[in-house]
């Protein structure tokens, strides 16, 4: 536990498994788990509700960043910060960034099973296909803190094991190894 990263960001497109993985990992590490989306709603860190997407709050990034900085300062144990826009936390505060990836077709099925509206499914599947979380993480943190993990066809046990390996430094920073366009092309899409 001596050189355990103190602040770990786990981000990915909605539906990649962030919440489940963060809950389990937080328990394993005795870490505090902050879900940015829940924090924004609970502490009313938003401007308004998006009219087009009735469920979406328009986050006040400045206030949310300030609140996260307070939490980081006030927390001594490891901290797992979860979100699909977790890149709002300043790089100087972050030890590691883990990007959860999932094949777009599997992501689409998952979101459909959750009953998401068609436009939100398309938007999120496209975001995954276009590496949106990865790109925003690279912009915010550079390449040397980021580890991409492809959870496609991995059960929860293997997914947890791989994320733990990343946290413990058994997987080196690695970006750009996942190319959904190449995959989809191979599959004839």
mmCIF file of C-alpha atoms in Angstrom:
data_model
loop_
_atom_site.group_PDB
_atom_site.id
_atom_site.type_symbol
_atom_site.label_atom_id
_atom_site.label_comp_id
_atom_site.label_asym_id
_atom_site.label_seq_id
_atom_site.Cartn_x
_atom_site.Cartn_y
_atom_site.Cartn_z
ATOM 1 C CA UNK A 1 0.000 0.000 0.000
ATOM 2 C CA UNK A 2 3.079 2.206 0.376
ATOM 3 C CA UNK A 3 3.209 3.476 -3.188
ATOM 4 C CA UNK A 4 -0.485 3.127 -3.957
ATOM 5 C CA UNK A 5 -1.558 5.965 -6.275
ATOM 6 C CA UNK A 6 -3.532 8.442 -4.188
ATOM 7 C CA UNK A 7 -5.906 9.935 -6.759
ATOM 8 C CA UNK A 8 -7.068 7.640 -9.534
ATOM 9 C CA UNK A 9 -9.448 8.658 -12.259
ATOM 10 C CA UNK A 10 -11.545 5.952 -13.855
ATOM 11 C CA UNK A 11 -13.385 7.246 -16.865
ATOM 12 C CA UNK A 12 -15.095 5.891 -19.933
ATOM 13 C CA UNK A 13 -18.164 6.286 -22.068
ATOM 14 C CA UNK A 14 -21.456 5.739 -20.187
ATOM 15 C CA UNK A 15 -22.164 2.003 -20.160
ATOM 16 C CA UNK A 16 -18.553 0.771 -20.054
ATOM 17 C CA UNK A 17 -18.853 -0.457 -16.450
ATOM 18 C CA UNK A 18 -17.344 2.439 -14.489
ATOM 19 C CA UNK A 19 -19.766 2.441 -11.579
ATOM 20 C CA UNK A 20 -19.643 -1.306 -10.904
ATOM 21 C CA UNK A 21 -15.869 -1.415 -11.197
ATOM 22 C CA UNK A 22 -15.336 1.720 -9.085
ATOM 23 C CA UNK A 23 -17.550 0.390 -6.276
ATOM 24 C CA UNK A 24 -15.686 -2.929 -6.101
ATOM 25 C CA UNK A 25 -12.198 -1.394 -6.467
ATOM 26 C CA UNK A 26 -12.957 1.242 -3.809
ATOM 27 C CA UNK A 27 -13.891 -1.494 -1.324
ATOM 28 C CA UNK A 28 -10.769 -3.529 -2.196
ATOM 29 C CA UNK A 29 -8.495 -0.508 -1.689
ATOM 30 C CA UNK A 30 -10.439 1.016 1.210
ATOM 31 C CA UNK A 31 -10.606 4.107 -0.994
ATOM 32 C CA UNK A 32 -13.130 6.907 -1.161
ATOM 33 C CA UNK A 33 -15.242 6.741 -4.339
ATOM 34 C CA UNK A 34 -16.559 9.933 -5.930
ATOM 35 C CA UNK A 35 -18.971 9.615 -8.859
ATOM 36 C CA UNK A 36 -18.777 13.066 -10.472
ATOM 37 C CA UNK A 37 -22.274 12.856 -12.008
ATOM 38 C CA UNK A 38 -23.834 12.006 -8.626
ATOM 39 C CA UNK A 39 -21.774 14.703 -6.882
ATOM 40 C CA UNK A 40 -22.993 17.318 -9.389
ATOM 41 C CA UNK A 41 -26.647 16.410 -8.755
ATOM 42 C CA UNK A 42 -26.347 15.911 -4.985
ATOM 43 C CA UNK A 43 -24.521 19.214 -4.416
ATOM 44 C CA UNK A 44 -26.389 21.093 -7.172
ATOM 45 C CA UNK A 45 -23.179 21.907 -9.079
ATOM 46 C CA UNK A 46 -25.043 22.610 -12.310
ATOM 47 C CA UNK A 47 -26.552 25.580 -14.122
ATOM 48 C CA UNK A 48 -29.746 24.050 -15.460
ATOM 49 C CA UNK A 49 -31.289 20.947 -16.957
ATOM 50 C CA UNK A 50 -30.596 20.408 -20.670
ATOM 51 C CA UNK A 51 -33.936 20.881 -22.465
ATOM 52 C CA UNK A 52 -33.134 18.359 -25.227
ATOM 53 C CA UNK A 53 -32.048 15.723 -22.726
ATOM 54 C CA UNK A 54 -34.382 16.051 -19.783
ATOM 55 C CA UNK A 55 -32.168 13.916 -17.542
ATOM 56 C CA UNK A 56 -28.941 15.786 -18.214
ATOM 57 C CA UNK A 57 -27.792 18.567 -15.923
ATOM 58 C CA UNK A 58 -25.459 21.176 -17.425
ATOM 59 C CA UNK A 59 -22.491 20.931 -15.068
ATOM 60 C CA UNK A 60 -20.876 24.040 -13.653
ATOM 61 C CA UNK A 61 -17.318 22.895 -14.407
ATOM 62 C CA UNK A 62 -15.639 25.618 -12.316
ATOM 63 C CA UNK A 63 -17.665 24.865 -9.161
ATOM 64 C CA UNK A 64 -17.358 21.106 -9.686
ATOM 65 C CA UNK A 65 -13.571 21.374 -10.105
ATOM 66 C CA UNK A 66 -13.357 23.486 -6.909
ATOM 67 C CA UNK A 67 -15.432 20.934 -4.999
ATOM 68 C CA UNK A 68 -13.303 18.038 -6.245
ATOM 69 C CA UNK A 69 -10.151 19.902 -5.184
ATOM 70 C CA UNK A 70 -11.619 20.324 -1.669
ATOM 71 C CA UNK A 71 -12.405 16.588 -1.544
ATOM 72 C CA UNK A 72 -8.866 15.709 -2.715
ATOM 73 C CA UNK A 73 -7.349 18.043 -0.096
ATOM 74 C CA UNK A 74 -9.579 16.683 2.714
ATOM 75 C CA UNK A 75 -9.159 12.970 1.891
ATOM 76 C CA UNK A 76 -6.098 11.131 3.155
ATOM 77 C CA UNK A 77 -6.908 7.653 1.865
ATOM 78 C CA UNK A 78 -6.830 6.680 -1.827
ATOM 79 C CA UNK A 79 -9.492 8.402 -3.908
ATOM 80 C CA UNK A 80 -11.228 6.921 -6.937
ATOM 81 C CA UNK A 81 -12.880 9.591 -9.088
ATOM 82 C CA UNK A 82 -15.382 8.214 -11.578
ATOM 83 C CA UNK A 83 -16.920 9.945 -14.545
ATOM 84 C CA UNK A 84 -17.064 10.277 -18.289
ATOM 85 C CA UNK A 85 -15.763 13.841 -17.944
ATOM 86 C CA UNK A 86 -13.334 13.221 -15.104
ATOM 87 C CA UNK A 87 -10.700 15.242 -16.965
ATOM 88 C CA UNK A 88 -11.869 18.368 -15.113
ATOM 89 C CA UNK A 89 -9.530 17.512 -12.213
ATOM 90 C CA UNK A 90 -6.151 19.278 -12.581
ATOM 91 C CA UNK A 91 -3.375 16.969 -13.801
ATOM 92 C CA UNK A 92 -1.105 17.866 -10.870
ATOM 93 C CA UNK A 93 -3.585 16.121 -8.531
ATOM 94 C CA UNK A 94 -3.845 12.861 -10.473
ATOM 95 C CA UNK A 95 -1.658 9.779 -10.047
ATOM 96 C CA UNK A 96 -3.281 7.578 -12.678
ATOM 97 C CA UNK A 97 -6.024 7.708 -15.295
ATOM 98 C CA UNK A 98 -7.728 4.491 -16.326
ATOM 99 C CA UNK A 99 -9.939 4.629 -19.408
ATOM 100 C CA UNK A 100 -12.444 1.796 -19.652
ATOM 101 C CA UNK A 101 -13.191 0.816 -23.257
ATOM 102 C CA UNK A 102 -15.899 -1.397 -24.713
ATOM 103 C CA UNK A 103 -16.589 -2.513 -28.275
ATOM 104 C CA UNK A 104 -19.197 -0.083 -29.690
ATOM 105 C CA UNK A 105 -21.607 -2.887 -30.651
ATOM 106 C CA UNK A 106 -21.572 -4.318 -27.113
ATOM 107 C CA UNK A 107 -21.930 -0.814 -25.675
ATOM 108 C CA UNK A 108 -24.953 -0.250 -27.940
ATOM 109 C CA UNK A 109 -26.603 -3.480 -26.714
ATOM 110 C CA UNK A 110 -25.885 -2.566 -23.093
ATOM 111 C CA UNK A 111 -27.407 0.914 -23.390
ATOM 112 C CA UNK A 112 -30.420 -0.499 -25.256
ATOM 113 C CA UNK A 113 -30.989 -3.020 -22.419
ATOM 114 C CA UNK A 114 -30.931 -0.090 -19.999
ATOM 115 C CA UNK A 115 -33.770 1.492 -21.985
ATOM 116 C CA UNK A 116 -31.826 4.553 -23.129
ATOM 117 C CA UNK A 117 -33.371 6.766 -25.823
ATOM 118 C CA UNK A 118 -32.101 6.017 -29.344
ATOM 119 C CA UNK A 119 -30.363 9.400 -29.794
ATOM 120 C CA UNK A 120 -28.444 8.987 -26.501
ATOM 121 C CA UNK A 121 -27.417 5.458 -27.525
ATOM 122 C CA UNK A 122 -26.095 6.722 -30.883
ATOM 123 C CA UNK A 123 -24.313 9.661 -29.240
ATOM 124 C CA UNK A 124 -22.516 7.434 -26.711
ATOM 125 C CA UNK A 125 -21.668 4.651 -29.168
ATOM 126 C CA UNK A 126 -20.176 7.283 -31.487
ATOM 127 C CA UNK A 127 -18.231 8.819 -28.570
ATOM 128 C CA UNK A 128 -16.740 5.382 -27.817
ATOM 129 C CA UNK A 129 -15.933 4.695 -31.481
ATOM 130 C CA UNK A 130 -14.221 8.099 -31.773
ATOM 131 C CA UNK A 131 -12.114 7.656 -28.584
ATOM 132 C CA UNK A 132 -13.714 10.749 -27.017
ATOM 133 C CA UNK A 133 -12.821 9.915 -23.379
ATOM 134 C CA UNK A 134 -9.279 8.987 -24.354
ATOM 135 C CA UNK A 135 -8.746 12.183 -26.353
ATOM 136 C CA UNK A 136 -10.031 14.424 -23.563
ATOM 137 C CA UNK A 137 -7.856 12.531 -21.044
ATOM 138 C CA UNK A 138 -4.752 12.960 -23.220
ATOM 139 C CA UNK A 139 -5.489 16.696 -23.511
ATOM 140 C CA UNK A 140 -5.889 16.995 -19.731
ATOM 141 C CA UNK A 141 -3.170 14.626 -18.488
ATOM 142 C CA UNK A 142 -0.710 13.864 -21.273
ATOM 143 C CA UNK A 143 0.071 10.281 -22.228
ATOM 144 C CA UNK A 144 2.193 9.071 -19.318
ATOM 145 C CA UNK A 145 -0.591 8.683 -16.721
ATOM 146 C CA UNK A 146 -3.173 6.992 -18.970
ATOM 147 C CA UNK A 147 -3.933 3.289 -19.166
ATOM 148 C CA UNK A 148 -6.627 2.069 -21.556
ATOM 149 C CA UNK A 149 -8.372 -1.160 -20.646
ATOM 150 C CA UNK A 150 -10.547 -3.008 -23.165
ATOM 151 C CA UNK A 151 -13.316 -4.733 -21.183
ATOM 152 C CA UNK A 152 -14.894 -6.340 -24.269
ATOM 153 C CA UNK A 153 -15.839 -9.959 -23.520
ATOM 154 C CA UNK A 154 -14.298 -9.863 -20.048
ATOM 155 C CA UNK A 155 -16.403 -10.789 -17.068
ATOM 156 C CA UNK A 156 -16.496 -8.615 -13.971
ATOM 157 C CA UNK A 157 -13.813 -10.729 -12.206
ATOM 158 C CA UNK A 158 -11.305 -10.317 -15.076
ATOM 159 C CA UNK A 159 -12.222 -6.647 -15.490
ATOM 160 C CA UNK A 160 -11.569 -5.956 -11.789
ATOM 161 C CA UNK A 161 -8.294 -7.888 -11.943
ATOM 162 C CA UNK A 162 -7.112 -5.857 -14.946
ATOM 163 C CA UNK A 163 -8.053 -2.514 -13.346
ATOM 164 C CA UNK A 164 -6.272 -3.552 -10.121
ATOM 165 C CA UNK A 165 -3.178 -4.475 -12.173
ATOM 166 C CA UNK A 166 -3.277 -1.010 -13.753
ATOM 167 C CA UNK A 167 -3.598 0.674 -10.345
ATOM 168 C CA UNK A 168 -0.768 -1.419 -8.874
ATOM 169 C CA UNK A 169 1.539 -0.501 -11.772
ATOM 170 C CA UNK A 170 1.583 -3.956 -13.377
ATOM 171 C CA UNK A 171 0.279 -2.418 -16.610
ATOM 172 C CA UNK A 172 2.232 0.498 -18.061
ATOM 173 C CA UNK A 173 0.635 3.587 -19.556
ATOM 174 C CA UNK A 174 -0.581 2.575 -23.006
ATOM 175 C CA UNK A 175 -2.639 4.617 -25.370
ATOM 176 C CA UNK A 176 -3.779 4.076 -28.903
ATOM 177 C CA UNK A 177 -3.858 0.278 -28.826
ATOM 178 C CA UNK A 178 -7.638 0.221 -29.253
ATOM 179 C CA UNK A 179 -8.967 1.066 -32.706
ATOM 180 C CA UNK A 180 -12.695 0.438 -32.984
ATOM 181 C CA UNK A 181 -12.802 1.612 -36.609
ATOM 182 C CA UNK A 182 -10.281 -1.077 -37.599
ATOM 183 C CA UNK A 183 -12.298 -3.644 -35.607
ATOM 184 C CA UNK A 184 -15.597 -2.623 -37.179
ATOM 185 C CA UNK A 185 -14.025 -2.647 -40.636
ATOM 186 C CA UNK A 186 -12.749 -6.212 -40.059
ATOM 187 C CA UNK A 187 -16.288 -7.149 -39.027
ATOM 188 C CA UNK A 188 -17.658 -5.684 -42.257
ATOM 189 C CA UNK A 189 -19.292 -2.580 -40.759
#
